[in-house]
Amino acid sequence: FFKVICIFTMLALICAASIALNPHAAGTRLNRSALRSSGTRVAMATQDELKKLVGYKAVDDYVKSGMVIGLGTGSTAAFAVERVGMLLKSGALKDIIAIPTSLRTKEQAEDLGIPLVTLGTHSVLDVAIDGADAVDPRLNLIKGGGGALLREKMVEVCAKQFIVIVDESKMVDGLGPSFPLPVEITPFCWEHTMRKVAACPAAAGCEAKLRLGSAATGAKVDGTEPAITDNGNYIVDLFFKTNIADPVALADQLKATVGVVDHGLFCSMTTACIIASKDGISVKMP
């Protein structure tokens, strides 16, 4: 009898875990009250499952019918895009229009039937949702591992609310060592611009490398030719062994460098950061 009880208990736990990690099953919305709790248990979840949880939660908590929304780029943001498409199809969301931050996101959104516009017609967004490559305690970000940093920043700076979605591996004590800082530059005289970027006072000690291969693979080299962004530009990745002492100063210095189109420092932009860990889901605000 004891063995039978144990078996039923294990089956119940497995079913509960399956529901928590597959929130779109049977077309239902996420259990918001459960996800809001930092004690939500997601033990044994894979990294992709954690990304899915925060992507779905961001849409369920911040996207309402009639909104203009920004769709981010990357493996975590893709789950948010998926959720928007799902809720539009089910009728839970209506009259949504969206602005994608990359060609990859545009293609995903079109496949899901999400109506798309551009900043050319809609310069103010209600909310933008995107991932990040690194998040410091003040919710300053490094973004651009997927090569879409310029379009991401252009869209997300126009949003009334910018919701960042990450798993716990992206939370760091300081920006720099955990993920290189991408800087989008013009191809013209790129060697000169790369030297100027590395010489910025606030970037002291960094090593600058031209991104090679695909623009969407972060700093991982997967080819011999320069990576090309959606905008036809190159990316220089800045590698740091110690924390960037003053991200705001570095952002200003990079932006003032002739030949730099934009950079992956997103400072003082975050409205809320939704973080998934194996201990649960938490929300951090500035």
GROMACS .gro file of C-alpha atoms in nm:
model
  286
    1PHE     CA    1   0.000   0.000   0.000
    2PHE     CA    2   0.285   0.240   0.085
    3LYS     CA    3   0.443   0.171  -0.255
    4VAL     CA    4   0.113   0.252  -0.430
    5ILE     CA    5   0.086   0.583  -0.242
    6CYS     CA    6   0.444   0.672  -0.340
    7ILE     CA    7   0.376   0.593  -0.706
    8PHE     CA    8   0.065   0.815  -0.712
    9THR     CA    9   0.256   1.094  -0.537
   10MET     CA   10   0.537   1.076  -0.793
   11LEU     CA   11   0.287   1.083  -1.080
   12ALA     CA   12   0.120   1.392  -0.933
   13LEU     CA   13   0.455   1.569  -0.901
   14ILE     CA   14   0.548   1.482  -1.259
   15CYS     CA   15   0.214   1.617  -1.387
   16ALA     CA   16   0.255   1.939  -1.188
   17ALA     CA   17   0.605   1.991  -1.323
   18SER     CA   18   0.484   1.924  -1.678
   19ILE     CA   19   0.214   2.191  -1.646
   20ALA     CA   20   0.458   2.444  -1.500
   21LEU     CA   21   0.708   2.389  -1.779
   22ASN     CA   22   0.451   2.367  -2.059
   23PRO     CA   23   0.221   2.664  -1.983
   24HIS     CA   24   0.063   2.674  -2.327
   25ALA     CA   25  -0.072   2.322  -2.299
   26ALA     CA   26  -0.443   2.301  -2.379
   27GLY     CA   27  -0.432   2.669  -2.478
   28THR     CA   28  -0.432   2.790  -2.118
   29ARG     CA   29  -0.259   3.103  -1.992
   30LEU     CA   30   0.026   3.081  -1.747
   31ASN     CA   31  -0.060   3.056  -1.381
   32ARG     CA   32   0.033   3.416  -1.305
   33SER     CA   33  -0.001   3.393  -0.928
   34ALA     CA   34   0.238   3.100  -0.923
   35LEU     CA   35   0.492   3.262  -1.153
   36ARG     CA   36   0.495   3.588  -0.961
   37SER     CA   37   0.623   3.411  -0.656
   38SER     CA   38   1.001   3.399  -0.625
   39GLY     CA   39   0.946   3.062  -0.465
   40THR     CA   40   0.800   2.907  -0.780
   41ARG     CA   41   0.974   2.575  -0.811
   42VAL     CA   42   1.123   2.494  -1.149
   43ALA     CA   43   1.378   2.240  -1.029
   44MET     CA   44   1.531   2.026  -1.301
   45ALA     CA   45   1.430   2.275  -1.571
   46THR     CA   46   1.665   2.306  -1.867
   47GLN     CA   47   1.799   2.645  -1.973
   48ASP     CA   48   1.555   2.655  -2.265
   49GLU     CA   49   1.265   2.580  -2.031
   50LEU     CA   50   1.373   2.865  -1.804
   51LYS     CA   51   1.388   3.097  -2.105
   52LYS     CA   52   1.040   2.987  -2.205
   53LEU     CA   53   0.900   3.061  -1.860
   54VAL     CA   54   1.028   3.420  -1.855
   55GLY     CA   55   0.932   3.481  -2.218
   56TYR     CA   56   0.575   3.369  -2.157
   57LYS     CA   57   0.548   3.552  -1.826
   58ALA     CA   58   0.661   3.881  -1.978
   59VAL     CA   59   0.387   3.865  -2.241
   60ASP     CA   60   0.118   3.753  -1.996
   61ASP     CA   61   0.205   4.027  -1.746
   62TYR     CA   62   0.281   4.324  -1.970
   63VAL     CA   63   0.111   4.283  -2.310
   64LYS     CA   64  -0.254   4.385  -2.341
   65SER     CA   65  -0.491   4.403  -2.636
   66GLY     CA   66  -0.455   4.713  -2.850
   67MET     CA   67  -0.087   4.766  -2.774
   68VAL     CA   68   0.207   4.849  -2.998
   69ILE     CA   69   0.488   4.617  -2.888
   70GLY     CA   70   0.857   4.569  -2.963
   71LEU     CA   71   0.971   4.215  -3.037
   72GLY     CA   72   1.327   4.139  -2.931
   73THR     CA   73   1.586   3.913  -3.090
   74GLY     CA   74   1.754   3.599  -2.957
   75SER     CA   75   1.677   3.262  -2.808
   76THR     CA   76   1.493   3.401  -2.504
   77ALA     CA   77   1.302   3.671  -2.691
   78ALA     CA   78   1.184   3.409  -2.941
   79PHE     CA   79   0.968   3.255  -2.669
   80ALA     CA   80   0.800   3.590  -2.605
   81VAL     CA   81   0.728   3.623  -2.977
   82GLU     CA   82   0.590   3.269  -2.973
   83ARG     CA   83   0.358   3.358  -2.685
   84VAL     CA   84   0.225   3.669  -2.860
   85GLY     CA   85   0.144   3.463  -3.167
   86MET     CA   86  -0.023   3.196  -2.957
   87LEU     CA   87  -0.246   3.442  -2.771
   88LEU     CA   88  -0.341   3.624  -3.091
   89LYS     CA   89  -0.442   3.295  -3.249
   90SER     CA   90  -0.650   3.196  -2.946
   91GLY     CA   91  -0.819   3.536  -2.928
   92ALA     CA   92  -0.683   3.614  -2.582
   93LEU     CA   93  -0.503   3.913  -2.740
   94LYS     CA   94  -0.656   4.136  -3.005
   95ASP     CA   95  -0.549   4.437  -3.212
   96ILE     CA   96  -0.178   4.392  -3.144
   97ILE     CA   97   0.077   4.542  -3.380
   98ALA     CA   98   0.447   4.481  -3.339
   99ILE     CA   99   0.786   4.611  -3.446
  100PRO     CA  100   1.058   4.345  -3.486
  101THR     CA  101   1.420   4.417  -3.401
  102SER     CA  102   1.580   4.193  -3.663
  103LEU     CA  103   1.511   4.009  -3.985
  104ARG     CA  104   1.505   3.680  -3.790
  105THR     CA  105   1.236   3.810  -3.556
  106LYS     CA  106   1.043   3.956  -3.849
  107GLU     CA  107   1.034   3.615  -4.016
  108GLN     CA  108   0.921   3.443  -3.694
  109ALA     CA  109   0.647   3.699  -3.635
  110GLU     CA  110   0.521   3.672  -3.993
  111ASP     CA  111   0.506   3.294  -3.962
  112LEU     CA  112   0.294   3.336  -3.646
  113GLY     CA  113   0.059   3.586  -3.808
  114ILE     CA  114   0.160   3.883  -3.592
  115PRO     CA  115   0.081   4.215  -3.768
  116LEU     CA  116   0.400   4.417  -3.816
  117VAL     CA  117   0.475   4.787  -3.858
  118THR     CA  118   0.789   5.002  -3.834
  119LEU     CA  119   0.910   5.302  -3.638
  120GLY     CA  120   0.834   5.497  -3.954
  121THR     CA  121   0.463   5.486  -3.867
  122HIS     CA  122   0.472   5.412  -3.493
  123SER     CA  123   0.744   5.598  -3.300
  124VAL     CA  124   0.598   5.526  -2.955
  125LEU     CA  125   0.561   5.170  -2.825
  126ASP     CA  126   0.367   5.057  -2.520
  127VAL     CA  127   0.616   4.786  -2.430
  128ALA     CA  128   0.922   4.607  -2.567
  129ILE     CA  129   1.040   4.265  -2.451
  130ASP     CA  130   1.391   4.134  -2.510
  131GLY     CA  131   1.667   3.926  -2.361
  132ALA     CA  132   2.018   4.033  -2.258
  133ASP     CA  133   2.366   3.885  -2.259
  134ALA     CA  134   2.459   4.032  -1.920
  135VAL     CA  135   2.271   4.226  -1.651
  136ASP     CA  136   2.443   4.415  -1.368
  137PRO     CA  137   2.292   4.496  -1.025
  138ARG     CA  138   2.163   4.833  -1.155
  139LEU     CA  139   1.998   4.657  -1.451
  140ASN     CA  140   2.240   4.802  -1.703
  141LEU     CA  141   2.277   4.556  -1.989
  142ILE     CA  142   2.513   4.420  -2.248
  143LYS     CA  143   2.321   4.321  -2.559
  144GLY     CA  144   2.418   4.237  -2.915
  145GLY     CA  145   2.530   3.878  -2.900
  146GLY     CA  146   2.280   3.812  -3.176
  147GLY     CA  147   2.410   4.101  -3.384
  148ALA     CA  148   2.088   4.305  -3.365
  149LEU     CA  149   2.201   4.568  -3.114
  150LEU     CA  150   2.130   4.875  -3.329
  151ARG     CA  151   1.773   4.780  -3.420
  152GLU     CA  152   1.709   4.657  -3.066
  153LYS     CA  153   1.817   4.987  -2.918
  154MET     CA  154   1.626   5.194  -3.175
  155VAL     CA  155   1.303   5.009  -3.094
  156GLU     CA  156   1.346   4.963  -2.720
  157VAL     CA  157   1.440   5.322  -2.643
  158CYS     CA  158   1.100   5.418  -2.789
  159ALA     CA  159   0.905   5.191  -2.553
  160LYS     CA  160   0.720   5.320  -2.247
  161GLN     CA  161   0.820   4.996  -2.074
  162PHE     CA  162   1.124   4.782  -2.154
  163ILE     CA  163   1.099   4.433  -2.005
  164VAL     CA  164   1.419   4.228  -1.993
  165ILE     CA  165   1.392   3.850  -1.976
  166VAL     CA  166   1.687   3.632  -1.873
  167ASP     CA  167   1.787   3.317  -1.693
  168GLU     CA  168   2.002   3.347  -1.382
  169SER     CA  169   2.326   3.285  -1.573
  170LYS     CA  170   2.302   3.637  -1.720
  171MET     CA  171   2.300   3.814  -1.380
  172VAL     CA  172   2.650   3.943  -1.302
  173ASP     CA  173   2.825   4.162  -1.045
  174GLY     CA  174   2.965   4.383  -1.320
  175LEU     CA  175   2.952   4.408  -1.698
  176GLY     CA  176   3.244   4.299  -1.911
  177PRO     CA  177   3.407   3.971  -1.808
  178SER     CA  178   3.107   3.743  -1.861
  179PHE     CA  179   3.027   3.855  -2.215
  180PRO     CA  180   3.218   4.077  -2.459
  181LEU     CA  181   3.072   4.418  -2.543
  182PRO     CA  182   2.963   4.444  -2.909
  183VAL     CA  183   3.017   4.768  -3.098
  184GLU     CA  184   2.862   4.810  -3.443
  185ILE     CA  185   3.089   5.003  -3.678
  186THR     CA  186   3.097   5.101  -4.045
  187PRO     CA  187   3.300   4.874  -4.275
  188PHE     CA  188   3.487   5.179  -4.411
  189CYS     CA  189   3.834   5.189  -4.250
  190TRP     CA  190   3.718   4.944  -3.985
  191GLU     CA  191   4.072   4.879  -3.858
  192HIS     CA  192   4.106   5.249  -3.772
  193THR     CA  193   3.768   5.257  -3.597
  194MET     CA  194   3.848   4.942  -3.402
  195ARG     CA  195   4.169   5.102  -3.269
  196LYS     CA  196   3.977   5.417  -3.171
  197VAL     CA  197   3.714   5.209  -2.990
  198ALA     CA  198   3.976   5.017  -2.792
  199ALA     CA  199   4.145   5.346  -2.700
  200CYS     CA  200   3.839   5.489  -2.524
  201PRO     CA  201   3.951   5.578  -2.168
  202ALA     CA  202   3.661   5.390  -2.007
  203ALA     CA  203   3.755   5.079  -2.207
  204ALA     CA  204   4.110   5.066  -2.072
  205GLY     CA  205   4.248   4.714  -2.066
  206CYS     CA  206   4.004   4.568  -2.318
  207GLU     CA  207   4.099   4.358  -2.620
  208ALA     CA  208   3.912   4.447  -2.941
  209LYS     CA  209   3.838   4.178  -3.201
  210LEU     CA  210   3.644   4.192  -3.525
  211ARG     CA  211   3.351   3.949  -3.519
  212LEU     CA  212   3.394   3.683  -3.789
  213GLY     CA  213   3.143   3.448  -3.946
  214SER     CA  214   2.779   3.485  -3.849
  215ALA     CA  215   2.668   3.806  -3.677
  216ALA     CA  216   2.431   3.603  -3.460
  217THR     CA  217   2.682   3.380  -3.280
  218GLY     CA  218   2.814   3.631  -3.031
  219ALA     CA  219   3.192   3.647  -3.021
  220LYS     CA  220   3.226   3.283  -3.122
  221VAL     CA  221   3.420   3.262  -3.447
  222ASP     CA  222   3.243   3.046  -3.704
  223GLY     CA  223   3.394   3.180  -4.027
  224THR     CA  224   3.678   3.379  -4.179
  225GLU     CA  225   3.491   3.677  -4.324
  226PRO     CA  226   3.366   3.974  -4.118
  227ALA     CA  227   3.020   3.924  -3.968
  228ILE     CA  228   2.764   4.149  -4.135
  229THR     CA  229   2.469   4.293  -3.942
  230ASP     CA  230   2.118   4.343  -4.084
  231ASN     CA  231   2.231   4.700  -4.149
  232GLY     CA  232   2.537   4.602  -4.353
  233ASN     CA  233   2.785   4.693  -4.080
  234TYR     CA  234   3.066   4.515  -3.893
  235ILE     CA  235   3.083   4.430  -3.522
  236VAL     CA  236   3.384   4.474  -3.297
  237ASP     CA  237   3.369   4.278  -2.970
  238LEU     CA  238   3.547   4.423  -2.667
  239PHE     CA  239   3.680   4.162  -2.424
  240PHE     CA  240   3.732   4.265  -2.061
  241LYS     CA  241   3.911   4.074  -1.786
  242THR     CA  242   3.771   4.301  -1.514
  243ASN     CA  243   3.438   4.479  -1.467
  244ILE     CA  244   3.371   4.790  -1.674
  245ALA     CA  245   3.415   5.055  -1.407
  246ASP     CA  246   3.178   5.310  -1.557
  247PRO     CA  247   2.937   5.170  -1.820
  248VAL     CA  248   2.766   5.507  -1.867
  249ALA     CA  249   3.095   5.685  -1.940
  250LEU     CA  250   3.198   5.410  -2.182
  251ALA     CA  251   2.862   5.432  -2.358
  252ASP     CA  252   2.910   5.805  -2.409
  253GLN     CA  253   3.268   5.766  -2.533
  254LEU     CA  254   3.177   5.493  -2.780
  255LYS     CA  255   2.883   5.687  -2.916
  256ALA     CA  256   3.108   5.990  -2.969
  257THR     CA  257   3.361   5.789  -3.172
  258VAL     CA  258   3.337   5.860  -3.545
  259GLY     CA  259   3.276   5.535  -3.731
  260VAL     CA  260   3.076   5.380  -3.446
  261VAL     CA  261   2.710   5.325  -3.537
  262ASP     CA  262   2.605   5.212  -3.190
  263HIS     CA  263   2.709   4.983  -2.904
  264GLY     CA  264   2.566   4.709  -2.687
  265LEU     CA  265   2.551   4.901  -2.358
  266PHE     CA  266   2.186   4.958  -2.263
  267CYS     CA  267   2.210   5.182  -1.958
  268SER     CA  268   1.915   5.308  -1.751
  269MET     CA  269   1.661   5.165  -1.996
  270THR     CA  270   1.521   4.866  -1.805
  271THR     CA  271   1.172   4.890  -1.653
  272ALA     CA  272   1.175   4.538  -1.507
  273CYS     CA  273   1.395   4.231  -1.536
  274ILE     CA  274   1.226   3.890  -1.514
  275ILE     CA  275   1.475   3.628  -1.400
  276ALA     CA  276   1.432   3.250  -1.414
  277SER     CA  277   1.636   3.025  -1.191
  278LYS     CA  278   1.595   2.669  -1.075
  279ASP     CA  279   1.460   2.813  -0.750
  280GLY     CA  280   1.184   3.008  -0.922
  281ILE     CA  281   1.086   3.322  -1.110
  282SER     CA  282   1.170   3.665  -0.971
  283VAL     CA  283   1.119   4.020  -1.094
  284LYS     CA  284   1.377   4.291  -1.029
  285MET     CA  285   1.324   4.661  -1.086
  286PRO     CA  286   1.573   4.952  -1.082
   0.00000   0.00000   0.00000
